[in-house]
Amino acid sequence: MTSALVRLEGIERRFGAVMALSGADLALRPGEVHGVLGANGAGKSTLFNVLGGLLRPDAGRIEVGGKAVILASPRDAWSHGIGLVHQHFTLVPRLTVLENLALGTRGPGGRPGAVRDAALEVIGRTGLSVPLDEAVEELGVGDRQRVEILKALLRDPRILVLDEPTAVLTPAEAAGLFDLLRDLAGDGRAVALVAHKVDEVLEVSDRLTVLRDGTSVLTCSREETSEAEIVRAMVGDDDVDAAALGLGDRAGPRGVVGQHESRIVAELVGVRVAGRGGSGLDGVDISVRAGEIVGVAGVDGNGQRELAAVLAGRLAPESGTARLPEAVGFISQDRSREGLVADFDLTENVALAFQRKAGFRSGSWLRWEALEGAAEEIRRRHDVQAPSVRTLASSLSGGNQQRVIVGRELEMAGDLLVAENPTRGLDIAAAAFVHEELQRLASDGVAVVLISTDLDEVLTLSHRIMAIARGGLREVEEAHRTRQGVGSLMLGTDDRNG
Amino acid sequence: MAEAPAQAVGRMRLVESLVLGAAALALTAGVGAVLLLLGGYDPMAAAAAMVRGAFGSWTAFTSITLVRSVPLILTGLAVAFAFRAGVWNIGAEGQLYAGALAAVWVGLQAATLPPLLLLPLVLSASLVAGGLWALVPTLMRLRLGVGEVITTILMNFVGIYLAAYMVHGPLQERRGVFPQTDALPEAGRLPALLPGTALHWGFALSLLLAGALAVALRYSRFGFQLRAVGASPEAASVAGRIDVGRILFVAFLGSGAIAGMAGGVQVSGVTFALYEDLSPGWGYTAIAVALLAGLNPAGVVVTGVLFGALQAGAGAMQRDAGIPASWVGVVEALVILAVLCLDRVRRRVGKEAS
Amino acid sequence: MNQAELVLFLEASVRLGVPLALAALGETISERCGVINIGLEGSIIAGALGGALGALAFENAVLGVGVGAVAGLLCALVFAVVAVGLGADQIITGTAVTLGGLGMTGAIYRARFGATGTELSLPTLAGVRIPGLAEIPLVGTALFDQAATAYLAYLLAPALWFFLFRTPYGLELRAVGESPDAAEAAGVRVVRVRFLATLFGGLLAGVAGAHLALAHTGTFAENMSAGRGFIAIAVVVLGRWNPALVLAAALFFGAASAFQFFLQALGFEVAYQIFLALPYLLTLAALAGWVGRARAPAALALPWESKR
């Protein structure tokens, strides 16, 4: 029996009134890949940050190599051999790759020459090739992820912890990453993979730990468990809607809407747009009919934001034509920045969009009673957990904020709804709610474009699927309607020039 | 340049802003007293002299305190209006000079017009000139992406030197003795508001404007759009489908126009002529006035009168207690810092509690 | 204009450019880590008064500069506590510090020297002539027969450039200004870096103020900083947050301020108010024409709080 390299026991951490961790345990052994699973909000990220010295636990014990330690800062974590690969990139965009690698390595090791040598050595060993002198902002998402991993490996950690590393990768890239992780574990390191997708973790892990409500509810080896048991542990409820976890029927509602029966609501032909920090759109064609959900799958940074902006009427094509309806609802993926004003109450956040609608204004004046009524209606119908419509948006949870946005934009979407990663960061219940609303809207005859990096979400909800890669959009044929099929189109590898 | 975050102070209910304002004043008084003690002065004597100077008699209150509050209320409104939209107009000082200059120039050029025409013309000229003075920073921000903080401050200096040049040169009084313009004709002056005092109609005008702005921000569609842009330009653009550039343009020029009117009202209500150092820095004091009011137009009236009293009392303080009038600048700074600190503490406590 | 007048003009350009350079170099460091200190003006005026009082007390101009530096630092300390420590808005905090600095120096000055402000006569910083270099035709005396503070500016520009772009500490500082969250994740103590950089900026602004009082005039007057703090901030933008370019931009604006001597020598009759406005107008024009191509640190003026 090998003893653990790192052991966390009874970790607790509170944020205001929220108990993010309430007695989490985790032990990582040398030579293993250890999956840490949990639904959104289960405490995975908090645990990850505790391991990395970014958050201090309120209670609990952390042992490294059998000795109790305090991880008060990232430096402490490194000095104990713990390396982190963050989900949200912690790279500085305007600095070069090399400068990013050198960041935080003070003393003689901070000299660019020494860092370069060390980086080249790790690159030679792992095959993680990245252009060292390029500014990070010039790199694609996959490259940035490699830089993150390289950064962690440069310190030669005995324990490597990765937070949702596949979120920005295509299935093929993810497979390559898993190979690397197994190699690293093979050298006697402990590798922990924090994730929410069960099949992924099962694919790569030797052992796994499941978190629920901030507590470790299951720890076992891969052989001892099953997908079903893990899901039950994650959800803590036997009759949960399996589809919400992406485990249900991935066939989706294909063919429900007859292609020729309903009218085309929105259409882009040959639309080109310059990119803003990613690829733009490079001659995109798409037509959306009333009553159908068109899913657009792709890895972040391939033109999704631009596509959403053009469809929502917020960005004019540089060439090509866009025929769009009047009444478009838009659910932005950037909930807190673009979807809501944090310092406005619910009524004002509803008014934000409704101030354009007839019936809510008379001349230059807003009709606040009507707006307050509409906000009240949204709060009731969409079950927004808020004391009143006077509650500030900033004091709502992410899920409740999204309920407000969805409720509002459904009202705006007379003809078309554009939804951009509408369930990102939501817990299972909130995600399921959003999915139901999208389906209901479509069945009411509204055209829906669902742009998502979550392949399972797209497969589950869409009548038709398109894959977006490097600014190009391609229809996925029925025969390719699988994770692998769509995934290869997302890579954009077999591009035949239209 | 990167834009500063939109909100100077967090969202507050009326009660909260009253409590915050009172606490800030108490903090200012405390720190100010300690500083005075360190300087070897008697804080109580200073306070007594100040209160006497500002509120000691009906004449002192109306003819000094309220008269001095008028430019502070107007520039305070200009700053509050801009800050509400997320426009960092630190340029009220220069806009005020531009307004004063235009008012005097137009008033002297059209001196023969009857009062019914000349007075509105004089005030409109100041509005337009203040707006135009804000146009350069506005265009630099919206067209070239140059942050307005520095450009508005630079325009202040240009405005001050322009006024100085005019009163020494082209617009100098015909006698050619003092560096000041000729006085506005009777028809271009604001009439007295209270008989027997120096208080002029500009005070009523500033109350009217405060009320109008308060109503517009609260109930009008434009006011709501402006608040949305100030609170979050991204959300205003995406969720609100609001043309952010247009709102910023109007808010910036509007703010400049109000500050310009402060200059126009001052020359047509009090000095009747333009001279160097017309303003003791009202455009900067206005920031304290607006912040202490929580950027609420109605509150600006109250804090404007408060700062008017401070300036009125400063003279008495210097005379009776021997404390230099420059001290007012320190008090203004303390008020701003106190509001900022208390607001931060309030928000941190709020975060802990929720 | 003859050669002697040209030399005079160049000498005045450098003399007027040095305080701008010192203040702007300090501000470059604080802006590189995301702090825009509009209170620089307050630090400069505090440095001027501190320099004057220090020089009087010690009867020594160099010690006066030291006192001025401390006074500038104290002003920046107030700014740093409120804007960096508490995370309040930088623009408004800076405006308050400037207002307070101008008011406080005025009050102290009047308390010390009477309401009218008796004409002060202070020990001045002696010119230090660099043998050899000062013999270079035209620019020799302009550049190398200056107060010691000028040489401080010359040396700081390359030193700060090296610090920013060639040392791990400079890298960390730049990372804080670009992405404080990323810097924190890399183990950088963001608030401490910002605090120290702001204090450094205040220190140099204090030296700049002392230079105004002790190298220029040998006297102190209320509001004698005359907006140099704001021009220095614009100079940082024009110098694209690069110490070497910042020094050049500061000297250029020194020349703009010295322009009146130049034109007077040529026999032009222009009102002096126009000359006084010239540096501000030039700054505006330069910002309009130039800044579009320069990129400020991404986190400039954004308050930051650790999420821990």
CSV table of C-alpha atoms in Angstrom, one decimal, chain A residues 15-17 314 328-330 332 337-341 343-345 348 351-353 355-356 361 363-366 368 390-392 408-409 412, chain B residues 7 9-11 13 215-216 218-222 224-225 227-229 231-242 347 351-354:
chain,number,residue,atom,x,y,z
A,15,PHE,CA,-17.8,32.3,1.6
A,16,GLY,CA,-20.1,34.6,3.5
A,17,ALA,CA,-23.2,32.5,4.2
A,314,ARG,CA,-25.2,43.7,-32.6
A,328,VAL,CA,-34.4,38.9,-31.1
A,329,GLY,CA,-33.6,37.6,-27.7
A,330,PHE,CA,-30.0,37.2,-26.7
A,332,SER,CA,-24.9,36.2,-23.5
A,337,ARG,CA,-20.8,41.6,-17.5
A,338,GLU,CA,-23.2,41.6,-20.4
A,339,GLY,CA,-26.4,40.1,-19.2
A,340,LEU,CA,-27.1,42.1,-16.1
A,341,VAL,CA,-26.2,45.3,-14.3
A,343,ASP,CA,-26.0,47.3,-9.2
A,344,PHE,CA,-29.5,47.4,-10.6
A,345,ASP,CA,-32.5,45.6,-9.0
A,348,GLU,CA,-34.3,47.7,-13.5
A,351,ALA,CA,-36.3,47.4,-17.8
A,352,LEU,CA,-32.8,47.3,-19.4
A,353,ALA,CA,-34.3,45.3,-22.3
A,355,GLN,CA,-37.3,49.9,-22.3
A,356,ARG,CA,-37.4,49.2,-26.0
A,361,ARG,CA,-42.9,53.6,-22.1
A,363,GLY,CA,-43.0,59.1,-25.0
A,364,SER,CA,-39.7,59.9,-23.2
A,365,TRP,CA,-40.9,58.4,-20.0
A,366,LEU,CA,-40.7,54.8,-18.7
A,368,TRP,CA,-42.3,51.8,-14.0
A,390,ARG,CA,-36.3,45.4,-5.5
A,391,THR,CA,-33.5,43.0,-4.8
A,392,LEU,CA,-30.2,43.9,-6.4
A,408,ARG,CA,-36.3,38.5,-19.9
A,409,GLU,CA,-34.8,37.3,-23.2
A,412,MET,CA,-37.7,39.7,-26.1
B,7,GLN,CA,-19.0,53.5,-10.4
B,9,VAL,CA,-19.7,54.9,-5.1
B,10,GLY,CA,-21.9,51.8,-4.9
B,11,ARG,CA,-25.6,51.8,-5.2
B,13,ARG,CA,-30.7,53.6,-0.8
B,215,VAL,CA,-36.8,63.5,-12.3
B,216,ALA,CA,-35.0,62.8,-15.6
B,218,ARG,CA,-35.4,58.5,-12.2
B,219,TYR,CA,-38.3,58.5,-14.6
B,220,SER,CA,-37.2,59.2,-18.2
B,221,ARG,CA,-36.0,56.6,-20.6
B,222,PHE,CA,-32.9,58.6,-21.4
B,224,PHE,CA,-32.4,55.2,-17.2
B,225,GLN,CA,-30.2,54.5,-20.2
B,227,ARG,CA,-27.6,55.2,-15.5
B,228,ALA,CA,-27.4,51.8,-17.2
B,229,VAL,CA,-24.4,53.0,-19.2
B,231,ALA,CA,-23.4,51.2,-14.1
B,232,SER,CA,-22.2,48.8,-16.8
B,233,PRO,CA,-21.5,49.8,-20.4
B,234,GLU,CA,-21.3,46.2,-21.5
B,235,ALA,CA,-24.7,45.2,-20.1
B,236,ALA,CA,-26.2,48.5,-21.4
B,237,SER,CA,-25.0,47.7,-24.9
B,238,VAL,CA,-25.7,43.9,-24.9
B,239,ALA,CA,-28.8,43.4,-22.7
B,240,GLY,CA,-30.1,47.0,-23.1
B,241,ARG,CA,-29.3,47.3,-26.9
B,242,ILE,CA,-28.4,50.9,-26.0
B,347,ARG,CA,-19.4,47.4,0.8
B,351,LYS,CA,-20.3,41.4,1.3
B,352,GLU,CA,-19.3,39.7,4.6
B,353,ALA,CA,-22.9,39.8,5.8
B,354,SER,CA,-24.6,38.4,2.7
